[in-house]
Coordinates of C-alpha atoms and ligand atoms in Angstrom, one line a residue:
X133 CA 4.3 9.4 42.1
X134 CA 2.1 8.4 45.2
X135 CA 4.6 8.5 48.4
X136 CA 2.4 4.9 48.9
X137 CA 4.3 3.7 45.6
X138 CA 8.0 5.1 46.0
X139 CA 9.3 2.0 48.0
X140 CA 8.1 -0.1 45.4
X141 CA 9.7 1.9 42.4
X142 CA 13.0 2.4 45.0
X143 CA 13.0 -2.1 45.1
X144 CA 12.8 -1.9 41.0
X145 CA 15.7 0.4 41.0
X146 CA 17.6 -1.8 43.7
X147 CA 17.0 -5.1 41.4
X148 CA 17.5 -3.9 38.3
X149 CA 20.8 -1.8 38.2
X150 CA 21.7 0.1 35.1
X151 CA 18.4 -0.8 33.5
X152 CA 17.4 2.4 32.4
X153 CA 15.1 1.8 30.0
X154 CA 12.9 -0.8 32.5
X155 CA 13.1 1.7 35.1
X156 CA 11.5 4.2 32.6
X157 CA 8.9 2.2 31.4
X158 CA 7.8 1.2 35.0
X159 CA 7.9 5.0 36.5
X160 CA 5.7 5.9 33.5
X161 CA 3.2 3.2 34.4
X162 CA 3.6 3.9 38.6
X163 CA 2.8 7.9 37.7
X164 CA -0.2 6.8 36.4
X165 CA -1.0 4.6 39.3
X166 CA -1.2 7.3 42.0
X167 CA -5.2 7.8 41.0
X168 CA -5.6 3.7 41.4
X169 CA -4.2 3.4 44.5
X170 CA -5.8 6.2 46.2
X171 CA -9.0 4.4 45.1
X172 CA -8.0 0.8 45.3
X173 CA -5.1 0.7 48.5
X174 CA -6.0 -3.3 48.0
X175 CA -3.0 -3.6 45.3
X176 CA -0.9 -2.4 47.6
X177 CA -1.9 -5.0 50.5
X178 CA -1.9 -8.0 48.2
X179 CA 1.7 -7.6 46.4
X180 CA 0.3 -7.4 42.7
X181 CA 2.5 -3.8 42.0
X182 CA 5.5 -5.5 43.3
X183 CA 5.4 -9.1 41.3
X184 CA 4.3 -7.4 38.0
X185 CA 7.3 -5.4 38.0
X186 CA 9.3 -8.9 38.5
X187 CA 9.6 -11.2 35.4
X188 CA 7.7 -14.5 35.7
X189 CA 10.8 -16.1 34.2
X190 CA 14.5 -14.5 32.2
X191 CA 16.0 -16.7 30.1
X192 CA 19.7 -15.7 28.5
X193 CA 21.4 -18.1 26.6
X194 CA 24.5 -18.4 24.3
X195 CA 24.2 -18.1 20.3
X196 CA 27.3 -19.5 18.2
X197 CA 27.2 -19.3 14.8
X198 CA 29.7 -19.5 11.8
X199 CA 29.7 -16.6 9.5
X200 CA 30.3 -16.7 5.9
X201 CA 34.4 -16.6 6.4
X202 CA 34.1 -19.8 8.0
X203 CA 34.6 -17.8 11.4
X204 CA 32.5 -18.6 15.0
X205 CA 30.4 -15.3 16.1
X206 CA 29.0 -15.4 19.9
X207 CA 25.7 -13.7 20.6
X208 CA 23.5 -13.1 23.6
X209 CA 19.8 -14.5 22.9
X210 CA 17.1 -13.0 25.8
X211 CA 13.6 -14.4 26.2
X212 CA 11.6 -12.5 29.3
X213 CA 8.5 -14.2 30.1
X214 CA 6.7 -11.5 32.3
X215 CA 3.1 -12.2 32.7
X216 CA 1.1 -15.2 32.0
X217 CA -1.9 -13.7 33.7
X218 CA -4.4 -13.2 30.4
X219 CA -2.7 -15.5 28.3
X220 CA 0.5 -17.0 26.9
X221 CA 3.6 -14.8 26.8
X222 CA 3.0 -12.7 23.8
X223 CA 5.5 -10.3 22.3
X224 CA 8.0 -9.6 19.6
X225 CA 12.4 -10.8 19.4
X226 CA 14.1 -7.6 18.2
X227 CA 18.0 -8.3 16.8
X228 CA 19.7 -5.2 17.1
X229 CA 23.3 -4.6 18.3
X230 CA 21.7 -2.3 21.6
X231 CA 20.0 -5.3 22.9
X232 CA 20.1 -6.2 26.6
X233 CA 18.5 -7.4 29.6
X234 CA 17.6 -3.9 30.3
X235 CA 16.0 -3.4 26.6
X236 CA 14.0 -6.8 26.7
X237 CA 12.6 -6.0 30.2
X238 CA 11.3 -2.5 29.4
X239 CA 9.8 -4.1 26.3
X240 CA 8.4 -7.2 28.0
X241 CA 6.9 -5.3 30.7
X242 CA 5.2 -2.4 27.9
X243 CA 3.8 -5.8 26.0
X244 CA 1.9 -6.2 29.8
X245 CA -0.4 -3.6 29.7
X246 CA -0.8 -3.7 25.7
X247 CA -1.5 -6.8 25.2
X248 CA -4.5 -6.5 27.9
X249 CA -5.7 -3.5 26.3
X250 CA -6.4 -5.3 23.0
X251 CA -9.2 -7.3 25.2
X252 CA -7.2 -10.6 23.1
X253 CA -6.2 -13.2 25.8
X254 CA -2.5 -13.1 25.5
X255 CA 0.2 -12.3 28.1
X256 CA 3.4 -10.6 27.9
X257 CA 6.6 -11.2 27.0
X258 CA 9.7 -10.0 24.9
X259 CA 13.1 -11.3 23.1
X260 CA 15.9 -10.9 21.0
X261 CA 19.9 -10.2 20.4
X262 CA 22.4 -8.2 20.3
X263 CA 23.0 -9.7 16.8
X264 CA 23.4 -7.1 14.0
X265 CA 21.3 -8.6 10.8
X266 CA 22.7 -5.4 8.8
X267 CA 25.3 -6.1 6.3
X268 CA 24.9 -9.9 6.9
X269 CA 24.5 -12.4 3.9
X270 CA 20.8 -14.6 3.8
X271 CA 22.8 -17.6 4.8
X272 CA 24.5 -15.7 7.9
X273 CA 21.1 -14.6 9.2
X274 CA 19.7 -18.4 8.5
X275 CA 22.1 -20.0 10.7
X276 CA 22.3 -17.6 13.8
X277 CA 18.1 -17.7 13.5
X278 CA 18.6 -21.8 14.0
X279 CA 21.2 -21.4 16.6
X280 CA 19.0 -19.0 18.1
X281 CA 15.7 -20.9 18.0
X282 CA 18.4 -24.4 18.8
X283 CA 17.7 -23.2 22.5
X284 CA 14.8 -21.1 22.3
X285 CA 12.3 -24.1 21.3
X286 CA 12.1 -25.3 24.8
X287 CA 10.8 -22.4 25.6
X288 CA 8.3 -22.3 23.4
X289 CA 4.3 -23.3 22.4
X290 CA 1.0 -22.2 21.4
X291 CA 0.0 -22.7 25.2
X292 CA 3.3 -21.2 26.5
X293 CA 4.8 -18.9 24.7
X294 CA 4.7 -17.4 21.3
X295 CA 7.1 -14.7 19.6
X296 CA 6.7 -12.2 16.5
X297 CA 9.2 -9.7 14.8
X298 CA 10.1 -6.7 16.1
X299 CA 12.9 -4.6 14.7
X300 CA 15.4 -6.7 12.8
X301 CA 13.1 -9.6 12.8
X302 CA 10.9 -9.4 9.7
X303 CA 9.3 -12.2 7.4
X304 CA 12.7 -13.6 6.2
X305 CA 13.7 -14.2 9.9
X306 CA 10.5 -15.5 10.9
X307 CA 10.9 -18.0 8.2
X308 CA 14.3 -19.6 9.2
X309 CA 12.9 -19.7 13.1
X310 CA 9.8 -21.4 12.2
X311 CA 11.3 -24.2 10.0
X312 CA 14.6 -24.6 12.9
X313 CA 11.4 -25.2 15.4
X314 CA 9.7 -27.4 13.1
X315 CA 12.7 -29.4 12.7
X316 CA 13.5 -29.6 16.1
X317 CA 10.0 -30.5 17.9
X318 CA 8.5 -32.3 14.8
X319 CA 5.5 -30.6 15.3
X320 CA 4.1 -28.2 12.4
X321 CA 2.8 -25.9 15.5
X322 CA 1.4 -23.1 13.4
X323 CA 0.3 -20.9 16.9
X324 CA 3.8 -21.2 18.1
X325 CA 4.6 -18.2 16.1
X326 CA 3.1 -15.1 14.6
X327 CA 3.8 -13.1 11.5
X328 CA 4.7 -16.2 9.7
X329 CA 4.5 -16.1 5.8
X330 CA 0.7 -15.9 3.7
X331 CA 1.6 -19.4 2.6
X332 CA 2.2 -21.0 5.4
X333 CA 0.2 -20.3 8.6
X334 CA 0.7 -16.2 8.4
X335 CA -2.6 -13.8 8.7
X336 CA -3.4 -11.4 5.9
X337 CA -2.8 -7.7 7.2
X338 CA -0.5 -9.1 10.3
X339 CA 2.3 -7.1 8.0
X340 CA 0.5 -4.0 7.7
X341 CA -1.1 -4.1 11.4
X342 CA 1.0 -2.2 13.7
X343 CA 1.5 0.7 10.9
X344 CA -2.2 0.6 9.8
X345 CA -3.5 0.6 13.4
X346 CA -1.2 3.1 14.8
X347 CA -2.8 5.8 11.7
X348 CA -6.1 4.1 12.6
X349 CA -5.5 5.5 16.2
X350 CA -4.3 8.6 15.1
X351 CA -7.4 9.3 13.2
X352 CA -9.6 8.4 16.4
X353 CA -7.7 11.0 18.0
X354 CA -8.9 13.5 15.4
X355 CA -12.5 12.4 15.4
X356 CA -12.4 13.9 19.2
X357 CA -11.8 17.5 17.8
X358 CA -14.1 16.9 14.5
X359 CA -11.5 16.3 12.0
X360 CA -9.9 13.7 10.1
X361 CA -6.0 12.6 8.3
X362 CA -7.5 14.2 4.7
X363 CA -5.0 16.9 3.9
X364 CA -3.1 16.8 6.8
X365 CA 1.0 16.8 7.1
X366 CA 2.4 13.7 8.4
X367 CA 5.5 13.3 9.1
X368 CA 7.0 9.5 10.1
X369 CA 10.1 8.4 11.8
X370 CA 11.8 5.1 10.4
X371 CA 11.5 3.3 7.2
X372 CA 11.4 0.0 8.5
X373 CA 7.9 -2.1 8.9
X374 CA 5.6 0.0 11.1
X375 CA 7.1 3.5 9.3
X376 CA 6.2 2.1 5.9
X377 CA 2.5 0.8 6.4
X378 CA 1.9 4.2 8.2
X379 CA 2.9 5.7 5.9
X380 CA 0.6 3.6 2.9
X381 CA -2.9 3.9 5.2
X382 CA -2.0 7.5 6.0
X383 CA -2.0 8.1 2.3
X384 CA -4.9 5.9 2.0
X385 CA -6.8 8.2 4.5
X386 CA -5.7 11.4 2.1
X387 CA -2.9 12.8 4.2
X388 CA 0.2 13.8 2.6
X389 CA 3.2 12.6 4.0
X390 CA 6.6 14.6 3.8
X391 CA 9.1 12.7 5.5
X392 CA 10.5 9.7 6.8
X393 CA 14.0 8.3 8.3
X394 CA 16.7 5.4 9.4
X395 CA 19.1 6.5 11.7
X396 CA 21.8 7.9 9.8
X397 CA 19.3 10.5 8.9
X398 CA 15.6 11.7 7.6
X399 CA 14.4 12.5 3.9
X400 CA 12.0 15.0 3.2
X401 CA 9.9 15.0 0.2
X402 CA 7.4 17.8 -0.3
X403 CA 5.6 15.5 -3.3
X404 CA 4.7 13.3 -1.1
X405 CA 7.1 9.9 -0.3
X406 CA 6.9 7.9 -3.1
X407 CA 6.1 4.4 -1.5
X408 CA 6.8 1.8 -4.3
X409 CA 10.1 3.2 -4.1
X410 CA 10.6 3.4 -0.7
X411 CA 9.4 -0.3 -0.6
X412 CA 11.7 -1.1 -3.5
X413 CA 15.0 0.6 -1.3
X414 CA 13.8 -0.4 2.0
X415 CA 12.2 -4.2 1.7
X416 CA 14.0 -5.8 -1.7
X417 CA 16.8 -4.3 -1.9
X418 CA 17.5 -3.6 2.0
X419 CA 19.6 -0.4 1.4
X420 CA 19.3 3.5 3.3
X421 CA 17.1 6.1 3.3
X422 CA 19.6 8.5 1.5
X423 CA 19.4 5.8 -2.0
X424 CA 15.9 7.0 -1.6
X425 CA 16.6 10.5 -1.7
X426 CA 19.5 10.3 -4.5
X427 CA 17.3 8.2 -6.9
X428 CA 14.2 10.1 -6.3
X429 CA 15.7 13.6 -7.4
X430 CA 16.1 17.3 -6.6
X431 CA 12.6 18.0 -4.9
X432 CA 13.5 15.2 -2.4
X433 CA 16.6 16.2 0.1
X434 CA 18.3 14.2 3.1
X435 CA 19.9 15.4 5.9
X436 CA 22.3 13.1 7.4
X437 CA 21.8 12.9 11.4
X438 CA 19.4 16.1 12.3
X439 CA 16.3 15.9 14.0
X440 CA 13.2 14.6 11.6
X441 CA 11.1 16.3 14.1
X442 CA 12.0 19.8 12.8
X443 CA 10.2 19.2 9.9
X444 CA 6.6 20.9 10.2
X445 CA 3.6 18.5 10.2
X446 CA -0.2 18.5 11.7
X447 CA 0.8 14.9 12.7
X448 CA 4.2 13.4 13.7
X449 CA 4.0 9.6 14.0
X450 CA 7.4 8.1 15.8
X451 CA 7.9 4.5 14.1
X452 CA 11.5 3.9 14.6
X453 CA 13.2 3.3 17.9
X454 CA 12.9 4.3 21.5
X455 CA 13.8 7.6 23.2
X456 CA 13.8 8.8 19.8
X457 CA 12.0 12.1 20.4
X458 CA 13.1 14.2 23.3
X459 CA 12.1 17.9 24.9
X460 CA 13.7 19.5 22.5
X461 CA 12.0 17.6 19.5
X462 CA 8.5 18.0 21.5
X463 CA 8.9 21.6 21.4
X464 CA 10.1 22.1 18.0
X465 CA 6.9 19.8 16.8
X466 CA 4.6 22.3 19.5
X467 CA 5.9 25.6 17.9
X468 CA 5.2 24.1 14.6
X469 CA 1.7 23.8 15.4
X470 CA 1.9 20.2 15.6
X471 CA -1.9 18.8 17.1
X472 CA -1.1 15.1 17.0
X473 CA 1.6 12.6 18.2
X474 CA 0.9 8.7 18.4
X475 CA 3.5 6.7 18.7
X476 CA 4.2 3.5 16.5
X477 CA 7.3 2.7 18.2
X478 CA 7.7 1.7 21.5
X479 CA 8.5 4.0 23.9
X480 CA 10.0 6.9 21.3
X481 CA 9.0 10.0 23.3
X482 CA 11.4 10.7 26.7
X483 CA 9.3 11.4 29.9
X484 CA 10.5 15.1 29.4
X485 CA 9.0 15.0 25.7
X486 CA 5.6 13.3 27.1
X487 CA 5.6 15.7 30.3
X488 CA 5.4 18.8 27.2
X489 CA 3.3 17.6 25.2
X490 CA 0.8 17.4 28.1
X491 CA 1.4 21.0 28.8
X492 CA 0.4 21.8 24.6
X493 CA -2.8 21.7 22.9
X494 CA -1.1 18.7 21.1
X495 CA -2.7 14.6 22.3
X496 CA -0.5 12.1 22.4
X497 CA -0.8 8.3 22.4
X498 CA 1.5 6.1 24.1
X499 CA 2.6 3.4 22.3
X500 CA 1.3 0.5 24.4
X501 CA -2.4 1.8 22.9
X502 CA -1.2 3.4 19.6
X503 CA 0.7 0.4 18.2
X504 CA -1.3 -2.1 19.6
X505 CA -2.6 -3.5 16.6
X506 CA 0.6 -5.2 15.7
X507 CA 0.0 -7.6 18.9
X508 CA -3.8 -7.9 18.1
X509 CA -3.1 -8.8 14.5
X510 CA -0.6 -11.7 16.2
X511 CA -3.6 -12.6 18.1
X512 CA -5.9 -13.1 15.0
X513 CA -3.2 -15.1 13.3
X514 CA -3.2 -17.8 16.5
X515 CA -6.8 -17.7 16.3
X516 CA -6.8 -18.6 12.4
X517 CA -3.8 -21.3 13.3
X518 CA -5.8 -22.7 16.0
X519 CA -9.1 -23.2 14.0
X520 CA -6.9 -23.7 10.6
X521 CA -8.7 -21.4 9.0
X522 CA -8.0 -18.1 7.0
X523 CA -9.5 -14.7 6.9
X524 CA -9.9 -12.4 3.9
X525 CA -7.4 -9.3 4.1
X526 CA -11.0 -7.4 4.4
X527 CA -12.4 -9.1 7.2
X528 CA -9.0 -9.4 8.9
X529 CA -8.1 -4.9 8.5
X530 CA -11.8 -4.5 9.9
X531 CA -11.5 -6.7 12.9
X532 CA -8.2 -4.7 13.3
X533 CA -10.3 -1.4 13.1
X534 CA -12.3 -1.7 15.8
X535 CA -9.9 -3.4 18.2
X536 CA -8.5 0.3 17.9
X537 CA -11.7 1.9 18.0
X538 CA -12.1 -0.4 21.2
X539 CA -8.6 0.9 22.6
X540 CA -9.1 4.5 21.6
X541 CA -12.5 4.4 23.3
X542 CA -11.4 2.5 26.3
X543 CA -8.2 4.8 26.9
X544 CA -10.5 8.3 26.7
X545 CA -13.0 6.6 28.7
X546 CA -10.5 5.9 31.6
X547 CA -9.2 8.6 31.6
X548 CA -12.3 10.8 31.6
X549 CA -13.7 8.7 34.5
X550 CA -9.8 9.1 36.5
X551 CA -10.5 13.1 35.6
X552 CA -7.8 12.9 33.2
X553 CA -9.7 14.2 30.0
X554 CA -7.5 13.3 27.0
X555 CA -4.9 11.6 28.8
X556 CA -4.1 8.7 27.2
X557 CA -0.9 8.3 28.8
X558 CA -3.4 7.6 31.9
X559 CA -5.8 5.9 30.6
X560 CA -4.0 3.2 28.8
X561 CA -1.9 2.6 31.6
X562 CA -5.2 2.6 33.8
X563 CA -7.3 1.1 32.6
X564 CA -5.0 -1.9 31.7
X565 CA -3.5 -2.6 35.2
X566 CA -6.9 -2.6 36.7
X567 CA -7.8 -5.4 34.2
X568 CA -4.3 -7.5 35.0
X569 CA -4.5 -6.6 38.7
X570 CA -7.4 -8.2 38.9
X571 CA -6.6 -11.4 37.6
X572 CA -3.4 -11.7 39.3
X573 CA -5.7 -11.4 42.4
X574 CA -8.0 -13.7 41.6
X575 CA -5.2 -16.1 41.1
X576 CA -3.8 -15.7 44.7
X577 CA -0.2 -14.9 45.4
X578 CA 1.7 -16.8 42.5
Ligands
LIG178 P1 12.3 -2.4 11.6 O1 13.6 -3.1 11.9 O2 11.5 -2.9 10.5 O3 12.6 -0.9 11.4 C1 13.2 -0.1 12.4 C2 13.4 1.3 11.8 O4 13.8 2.2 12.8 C3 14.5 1.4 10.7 O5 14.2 2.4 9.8 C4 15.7 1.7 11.6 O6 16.7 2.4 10.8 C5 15.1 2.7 12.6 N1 15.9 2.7 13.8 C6 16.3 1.6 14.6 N2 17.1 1.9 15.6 C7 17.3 3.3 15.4 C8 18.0 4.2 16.1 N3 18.7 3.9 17.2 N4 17.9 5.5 15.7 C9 17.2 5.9 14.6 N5 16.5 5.0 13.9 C10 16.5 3.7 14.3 O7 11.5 -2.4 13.0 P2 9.9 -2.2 13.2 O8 9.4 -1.2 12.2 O9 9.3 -3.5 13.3 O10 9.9 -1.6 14.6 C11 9.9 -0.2 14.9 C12 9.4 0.2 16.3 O11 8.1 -0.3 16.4 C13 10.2 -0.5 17.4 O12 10.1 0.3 18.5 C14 9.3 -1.7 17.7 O13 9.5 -2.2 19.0 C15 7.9 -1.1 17.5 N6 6.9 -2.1 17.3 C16 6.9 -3.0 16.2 C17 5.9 -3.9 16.0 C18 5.9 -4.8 14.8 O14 4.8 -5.4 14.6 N7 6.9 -4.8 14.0 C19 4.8 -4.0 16.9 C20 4.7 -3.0 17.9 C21 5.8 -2.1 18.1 P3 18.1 1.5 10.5 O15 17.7 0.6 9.4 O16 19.0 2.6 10.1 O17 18.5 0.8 11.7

């Protein structure tokens, strides 16, 4: 890190106490920064480094519900509103039982730089709970999603600030949220939420986006050496939204892929994963990666806990959860002749993992690029809302298509012109400051 930076990152630290995931999202971005600031010492003068790394706003309320034994359950709801500089706050509410400040702020600050790499006017943000959806009956989730969105909806608006899913938060959750906010304001405010149902204000393909876009990116990255997914291994992490459209457009594309995971372990199938029955265990009948490997037979095993990433592939696609893949993983994928890593979760490769990585012959895409198409997607949905209109699943997955081709392009490009070649880690967190930086700085010290 530039010494010029250190003070900064030492304030963040100082703030922020046993945040250890925000403190790894920001070093990652400050590494990168040490070519900008030697160039541009004016970000430094003016304050913009410091206030980005502070949330515009952190809101933490209280969530009581009453669970199906007639029982109250207290939760912690988050909502970090971090940058309004290209848009409203933009960005995803994960329920998951590791939810916390620390988790929120790492994610809210990632959404940042993605969201301005999309070239979509949208700022960032992030939310959730440490509410567990696993295990819970429909009518459990319903009311904590209209306790939840009970003090939420002040929050909230097409102009302010707009939530998605993220993981635990899927259609069925965005459902109960939307009608508790419709309720509430008595306003059917379509924009005020994306990945909303087909039927009711939602955008063909904004399911499929962050999966298809993340294997659209990975393919971009192939295109630099000359080849393409057709007949390559893939191997993907998760099984929950993002794994399981990476997992359909990679097979679209001709690649075969072997295996897939939750965490109580990883399947591997050399057929192929069957996807209509991994839908069928996964989305309809919510149950575990290992019903998928009993039903599906002897040529299909699971390994309960393990390391997915010892199983050999041309192209390993992290699309569960973050810190997910660590040095030891990276190397194991390296000797395996693994070429290509882009990340569909956020943040699922350790710094020591990335730092290896860039050592190999293998490119890897940070997720603030690679899974940017999820965010985009959310964008096109607002744009539809706002002009109540609707867009044909084709015209929606192309305009998705070359939004990536424009982040791919953009994040080699940056890099190239910072002397990084092939460093996307630099060029998406490059190229993506300069274009925040400079609003905040046209907008004076606010
Ligand atoms: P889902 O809840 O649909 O699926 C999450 C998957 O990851 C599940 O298979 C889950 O397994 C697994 N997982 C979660 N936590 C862990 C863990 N600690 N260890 C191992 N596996 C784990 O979430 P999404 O698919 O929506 O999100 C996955 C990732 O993609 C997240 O990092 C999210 O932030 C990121 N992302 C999502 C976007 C979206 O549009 N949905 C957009 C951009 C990024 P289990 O069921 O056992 O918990």
């Amino acid at each position: 890190m530039d010494p010029r930076l250190e003070p900064i990152f030492d304030k963040v630290l100082e703030r922020n106490a046993g945040e250890a995931e925000f403190h790894q999202a920001v070093r990652e971005v400050f590494d990168s920064l040490s070519v900008v600031v030697g160039k541009r010492p004016e970000y430094l003068d003016n304050g913009v480094i410091e206030r980005l790394c502070e949330p515009e706003r952190q809101i933490i309320f209280r969530v009581p519900w009453v669970d199906d034994q007639g029982e109250v359950q207290v939760n912690r709801g988050f909502r970090v509103e971090f940058s309004s500089v290209l848009g409203p706050y933009k960005g995803g509410l994960r329920f998951h039982p590791s939810v916390y400040l620390g988790i929120v702020k790492f994610l809210g600050f990632e959404q940042i730089f993605k969201n301005a790499l999309t070239g979509l006017p949208i700022g960032g943000g992030k939310g959730g709970s440490d509410f567990d959806p696993k295990g819970r009956s429909d009518g459990e989730v319903m009311r904590f999603c209209q306790s939840f969105m009970s003090e939420l909806h002040r929050h909230l608006g097409e102009y302010t600030d707009v939530p998605a899913g993220d993981i635990g938060v899927g259609g069925r959750e965005i459902g109960y949220l939307f009608g508790q906010y419709k309720r509430i304001t008595n306003r059917y405010e379509s924009g005020v939420l994306t990945g909303k149902g087909l039927g009711w204000g939602g955008s063909q393909v904004r399911t499929e986006a962050t999966g298809y876009g993340t294997v659209h990116f990975a393919n971009e990255m192939l295109s630099t050496r000359g080849e393409d997914l057709e007949g390559k291994r893939v191997v993907v992490s998760g099984s929950g939204n993002v794994a399981i459209y990476a997992i359909q457009k990679a097979q679209q594309l001709g690649a075969h892929v072997v295996a897939c995971s939750d965490s109580s372990g990883y399947v591997v199938d050399e057929h192929g994963i069957d996807l209509a029955h991994l839908q069928d265990v996964k989305e309809v009948r919510r149950g575990r990666i290992g019903d998928y490997a009993s039903e599906r037979g002897s040529d299909c095993h699971h390994v309960t806990g393990g390391s997915i990433w010892d199983v050999p592939c041309d192209v390993a696609l992290p699309c569960a959860t973050q810190n997910e893949l660590d040095e030891k993983a990276a190397l194991t994928l390296i000797n395996n002749g693994c070429r290509i890593v882009a990340e569909g979760a956020n943040m699922p490769a350790t710094p020591e993992a990335i730092k290896a990585f860039g050592t190999s012959a293998v490119l890897f895409a940070p997720g603030k690029a690679a899974n940017a198409g999820g965010v985009a997607t959310s964008a096109l949905e607002m744009q539809q809302n706002a002009s109540r209109d609707s867009w044909s699943f084709e015209h929606t997955e192309e305009r998705l298509a070359a939004i990536m081709t424009g982040i791919h392009d953009r994040c080699a490009e940056t890099a190239e012109e910072y002397g990084a070649p092939g460093d996307y880690v630099l060029g998406a967190n490059v190229s993506s400051f300069l274009q925040v930086a400079d609003a905040m700085t046209a907008f004076g010290v606010i």
